[in-house]
Amino acid sequence: MSSEKKSFKEWIKENENKWIIGGIITICFAIATPFIIYSISNSTLSADSFAKLGTVGDFLGGSTVGLFSLASILFLISTIVMQRKELGLQREELQLTREELVKANEQYEITNKTMKLQQFETTFLI
């Protein structure tokens, strides 16, 4: 990642960030859903309603678990997209490293030939 800060418009254009925002929106919707349904149903909380708390738990679980599962899938897709990007960068870096090793090997061969020639010349100079 570059050291300079990105603007929000640049940040949002990246593919994995769209998935992250989708996941966050889904989580917010999952949290709000039980409250919205409760307010629409015009129910009131009383001591008698605590006796029915098991059904309230089922209601909360049923209305939010599916959305949380959807959010986790969106975050998983975001992770896959990020990993694909990183693997592409690693492949490029590996290719550059291989090219540098080939160049270093060529320089080593040249240096080795030069040293052999110098050794041969110093043998006959003495």
PDB file of C-alpha atoms in Angstrom:
ATOM      1  CA  MET A   1       0.000   0.000   0.000  1.00  0.00           C
ATOM      2  CA  SER A   2       1.215   3.481  -0.744  1.00  0.00           C
ATOM      3  CA  SER A   3       2.236   5.785   2.067  1.00  0.00           C
ATOM      4  CA  GLU A   4       0.010   8.638   0.958  1.00  0.00           C
ATOM      5  CA  LYS A   5      -3.580   8.769   2.156  1.00  0.00           C
ATOM      6  CA  LYS A   6      -6.287   7.949  -0.338  1.00  0.00           C
ATOM      7  CA  SER A   7      -9.419  10.000  -0.696  1.00  0.00           C
ATOM      8  CA  PHE A   8     -12.732   8.290   0.024  1.00  0.00           C
ATOM      9  CA  LYS A   9     -13.645   8.275  -3.682  1.00  0.00           C
ATOM     10  CA  GLU A  10     -10.402   6.466  -4.547  1.00  0.00           C
ATOM     11  CA  TRP A  11     -10.826   4.076  -1.637  1.00  0.00           C
ATOM     12  CA  ILE A  12     -14.392   3.167  -2.622  1.00  0.00           C
ATOM     13  CA  LYS A  13     -13.368   2.388  -6.223  1.00  0.00           C
ATOM     14  CA  GLU A  14     -11.315  -0.604  -5.107  1.00  0.00           C
ATOM     15  CA  ASN A  15     -13.303  -3.811  -5.532  1.00  0.00           C
ATOM     16  CA  GLU A  16     -12.735  -5.345  -2.092  1.00  0.00           C
ATOM     17  CA  ASN A  17     -13.853  -2.150  -0.364  1.00  0.00           C
ATOM     18  CA  LYS A  18     -17.244  -2.397  -2.050  1.00  0.00           C
ATOM     19  CA  TRP A  19     -17.688  -5.847  -0.509  1.00  0.00           C
ATOM     20  CA  ILE A  20     -16.625  -4.537   2.903  1.00  0.00           C
ATOM     21  CA  ILE A  21     -19.138  -1.691   2.739  1.00  0.00           C
ATOM     22  CA  GLY A  22     -21.835  -4.150   1.646  1.00  0.00           C
ATOM     23  CA  GLY A  23     -21.032  -6.328   4.662  1.00  0.00           C
ATOM     24  CA  ILE A  24     -21.157  -3.381   7.049  1.00  0.00           C
ATOM     25  CA  ILE A  25     -24.506  -2.242   5.642  1.00  0.00           C
ATOM     26  CA  THR A  26     -25.849  -5.793   5.993  1.00  0.00           C
ATOM     27  CA  ILE A  27     -24.723  -5.959   9.631  1.00  0.00           C
ATOM     28  CA  CYS A  28     -26.378  -2.601  10.382  1.00  0.00           C
ATOM     29  CA  PHE A  29     -29.561  -3.832   8.725  1.00  0.00           C
ATOM     30  CA  ALA A  30     -29.399  -7.091  10.701  1.00  0.00           C
ATOM     31  CA  ILE A  31     -29.098  -5.201  13.970  1.00  0.00           C
ATOM     32  CA  ALA A  32     -31.922  -2.796  13.064  1.00  0.00           C
ATOM     33  CA  THR A  33     -34.330  -5.435  11.732  1.00  0.00           C
ATOM     34  CA  PRO A  34     -35.640  -6.737  15.097  1.00  0.00           C
ATOM     35  CA  PHE A  35     -36.195  -3.197  16.348  1.00  0.00           C
ATOM     36  CA  ILE A  36     -37.995  -2.187  13.162  1.00  0.00           C
ATOM     37  CA  ILE A  37     -40.239  -5.252  13.289  1.00  0.00           C
ATOM     38  CA  TYR A  38     -40.892  -4.706  17.006  1.00  0.00           C
ATOM     39  CA  SER A  39     -41.854  -1.070  16.449  1.00  0.00           C
ATOM     40  CA  ILE A  40     -44.149  -1.978  13.544  1.00  0.00           C
ATOM     41  CA  SER A  41     -45.897  -4.692  15.574  1.00  0.00           C
ATOM     42  CA  ASN A  42     -46.888  -2.172  18.311  1.00  0.00           C
ATOM     43  CA  SER A  43     -46.006  -4.657  21.075  1.00  0.00           C
ATOM     44  CA  THR A  44     -45.273  -3.514  24.605  1.00  0.00           C
ATOM     45  CA  LEU A  45     -42.856  -4.926  27.142  1.00  0.00           C
ATOM     46  CA  SER A  46     -44.399  -6.041  30.414  1.00  0.00           C
ATOM     47  CA  ALA A  47     -43.833  -8.612  33.132  1.00  0.00           C
ATOM     48  CA  ASP A  48     -46.058 -11.039  31.255  1.00  0.00           C
ATOM     49  CA  SER A  49     -44.004 -10.630  28.123  1.00  0.00           C
ATOM     50  CA  PHE A  50     -40.894 -11.873  29.941  1.00  0.00           C
ATOM     51  CA  ALA A  51     -42.585 -15.236  30.185  1.00  0.00           C
ATOM     52  CA  LYS A  52     -42.489 -15.352  26.426  1.00  0.00           C
ATOM     53  CA  LEU A  53     -38.787 -14.478  26.286  1.00  0.00           C
ATOM     54  CA  GLY A  54     -37.952 -17.752  24.537  1.00  0.00           C
ATOM     55  CA  THR A  55     -39.995 -16.758  21.539  1.00  0.00           C
ATOM     56  CA  VAL A  56     -38.343 -13.336  21.559  1.00  0.00           C
ATOM     57  CA  GLY A  57     -34.957 -15.042  21.374  1.00  0.00           C
ATOM     58  CA  ASP A  58     -36.155 -17.152  18.477  1.00  0.00           C
ATOM     59  CA  PHE A  59     -37.468 -14.004  16.819  1.00  0.00           C
ATOM     60  CA  LEU A  60     -34.161 -12.150  17.218  1.00  0.00           C
ATOM     61  CA  GLY A  61     -32.166 -15.151  16.070  1.00  0.00           C
ATOM     62  CA  GLY A  62     -34.394 -15.794  13.097  1.00  0.00           C
ATOM     63  CA  SER A  63     -34.405 -12.213  11.934  1.00  0.00           C
ATOM     64  CA  THR A  64     -30.683 -11.541  12.285  1.00  0.00           C
ATOM     65  CA  VAL A  65     -28.725 -14.768  11.784  1.00  0.00           C
ATOM     66  CA  GLY A  66     -29.427 -14.934   8.070  1.00  0.00           C
ATOM     67  CA  LEU A  67     -28.262 -11.365   7.595  1.00  0.00           C
ATOM     68  CA  PHE A  68     -25.129 -11.951   9.676  1.00  0.00           C
ATOM     69  CA  SER A  69     -24.400 -14.995   7.512  1.00  0.00           C
ATOM     70  CA  LEU A  70     -24.791 -12.837   4.407  1.00  0.00           C
ATOM     71  CA  ALA A  71     -22.420 -10.258   5.904  1.00  0.00           C
ATOM     72  CA  SER A  72     -19.833 -12.948   6.633  1.00  0.00           C
ATOM     73  CA  ILE A  73     -20.069 -14.150   3.026  1.00  0.00           C
ATOM     74  CA  LEU A  74     -19.534 -10.577   1.792  1.00  0.00           C
ATOM     75  CA  PHE A  75     -16.481 -10.217   4.045  1.00  0.00           C
ATOM     76  CA  LEU A  76     -15.170 -13.565   2.793  1.00  0.00           C
ATOM     77  CA  ILE A  77     -15.495 -12.385  -0.815  1.00  0.00           C
ATOM     78  CA  SER A  78     -13.634  -9.213   0.139  1.00  0.00           C
ATOM     79  CA  THR A  79     -10.847 -11.299   1.653  1.00  0.00           C
ATOM     80  CA  ILE A  80     -10.579 -13.426  -1.486  1.00  0.00           C
ATOM     81  CA  VAL A  81     -10.355 -10.329  -3.682  1.00  0.00           C
ATOM     82  CA  MET A  82      -7.616  -8.867  -1.451  1.00  0.00           C
ATOM     83  CA  GLN A  83      -5.667 -12.128  -1.476  1.00  0.00           C
ATOM     84  CA  ARG A  84      -5.906 -12.324  -5.264  1.00  0.00           C
ATOM     85  CA  LYS A  85      -4.419  -8.840  -5.485  1.00  0.00           C
ATOM     86  CA  GLU A  86      -1.616  -9.716  -3.087  1.00  0.00           C
ATOM     87  CA  LEU A  87      -0.819 -12.934  -4.967  1.00  0.00           C
ATOM     88  CA  GLY A  88      -0.580 -10.954  -8.195  1.00  0.00           C
ATOM     89  CA  LEU A  89       1.880  -8.571  -6.547  1.00  0.00           C
ATOM     90  CA  GLN A  90       3.873 -11.517  -5.206  1.00  0.00           C
ATOM     91  CA  ARG A  91       4.071 -13.052  -8.685  1.00  0.00           C
ATOM     92  CA  GLU A  92       5.365  -9.780 -10.114  1.00  0.00           C
ATOM     93  CA  GLU A  93       7.933  -9.516  -7.327  1.00  0.00           C
ATOM     94  CA  LEU A  94       9.031 -13.111  -7.890  1.00  0.00           C
ATOM     95  CA  GLN A  95       9.468 -12.454 -11.612  1.00  0.00           C
ATOM     96  CA  LEU A  96      11.583  -9.365 -10.878  1.00  0.00           C
ATOM     97  CA  THR A  97      13.671 -11.380  -8.418  1.00  0.00           C
ATOM     98  CA  ARG A  98      14.284 -14.075 -11.029  1.00  0.00           C
ATOM     99  CA  GLU A  99      15.373 -11.472 -13.560  1.00  0.00           C
ATOM    100  CA  GLU A 100      17.774  -9.966 -11.018  1.00  0.00           C
ATOM    101  CA  LEU A 101      19.204 -13.407 -10.249  1.00  0.00           C
ATOM    102  CA  VAL A 102      19.856 -14.005 -13.951  1.00  0.00           C
ATOM    103  CA  LYS A 103      21.664 -10.655 -14.172  1.00  0.00           C
ATOM    104  CA  ALA A 104      23.657 -11.415 -11.021  1.00  0.00           C
ATOM    105  CA  ASN A 105      24.620 -14.827 -12.429  1.00  0.00           C
ATOM    106  CA  GLU A 106      25.854 -13.178 -15.636  1.00  0.00           C
ATOM    107  CA  GLN A 107      27.950 -10.751 -13.610  1.00  0.00           C
ATOM    108  CA  TYR A 108      29.311 -13.642 -11.554  1.00  0.00           C
ATOM    109  CA  GLU A 109      30.367 -15.460 -14.728  1.00  0.00           C
ATOM    110  CA  ILE A 110      32.118 -12.338 -16.040  1.00  0.00           C
ATOM    111  CA  THR A 111      33.899 -11.833 -12.713  1.00  0.00           C
ATOM    112  CA  ASN A 112      34.906 -15.503 -12.607  1.00  0.00           C
ATOM    113  CA  LYS A 113      36.383 -15.356 -16.135  1.00  0.00           C
ATOM    114  CA  THR A 114      38.271 -12.168 -15.273  1.00  0.00           C
ATOM    115  CA  MET A 115      39.726 -13.716 -12.114  1.00  0.00           C
ATOM    116  CA  LYS A 116      40.853 -16.827 -14.026  1.00  0.00           C
ATOM    117  CA  LEU A 117      42.530 -14.641 -16.648  1.00  0.00           C
ATOM    118  CA  GLN A 118      44.294 -12.582 -13.961  1.00  0.00           C
ATOM    119  CA  GLN A 119      45.435 -15.748 -12.205  1.00  0.00           C
ATOM    120  CA  PHE A 120      46.814 -17.122 -15.480  1.00  0.00           C
ATOM    121  CA  GLU A 121      48.645 -13.856 -16.215  1.00  0.00           C
ATOM    122  CA  THR A 122      50.187 -13.602 -12.740  1.00  0.00           C
ATOM    123  CA  THR A 123      51.432 -17.179 -13.035  1.00  0.00           C
ATOM    124  CA  PHE A 124      53.670 -16.306 -15.990  1.00  0.00           C
ATOM    125  CA  LEU A 125      54.770 -12.880 -14.718  1.00  0.00           C
ATOM    126  CA  ILE A 126      56.803 -14.226 -11.850  1.00  0.00           C
TER     127      ILE A 126
END
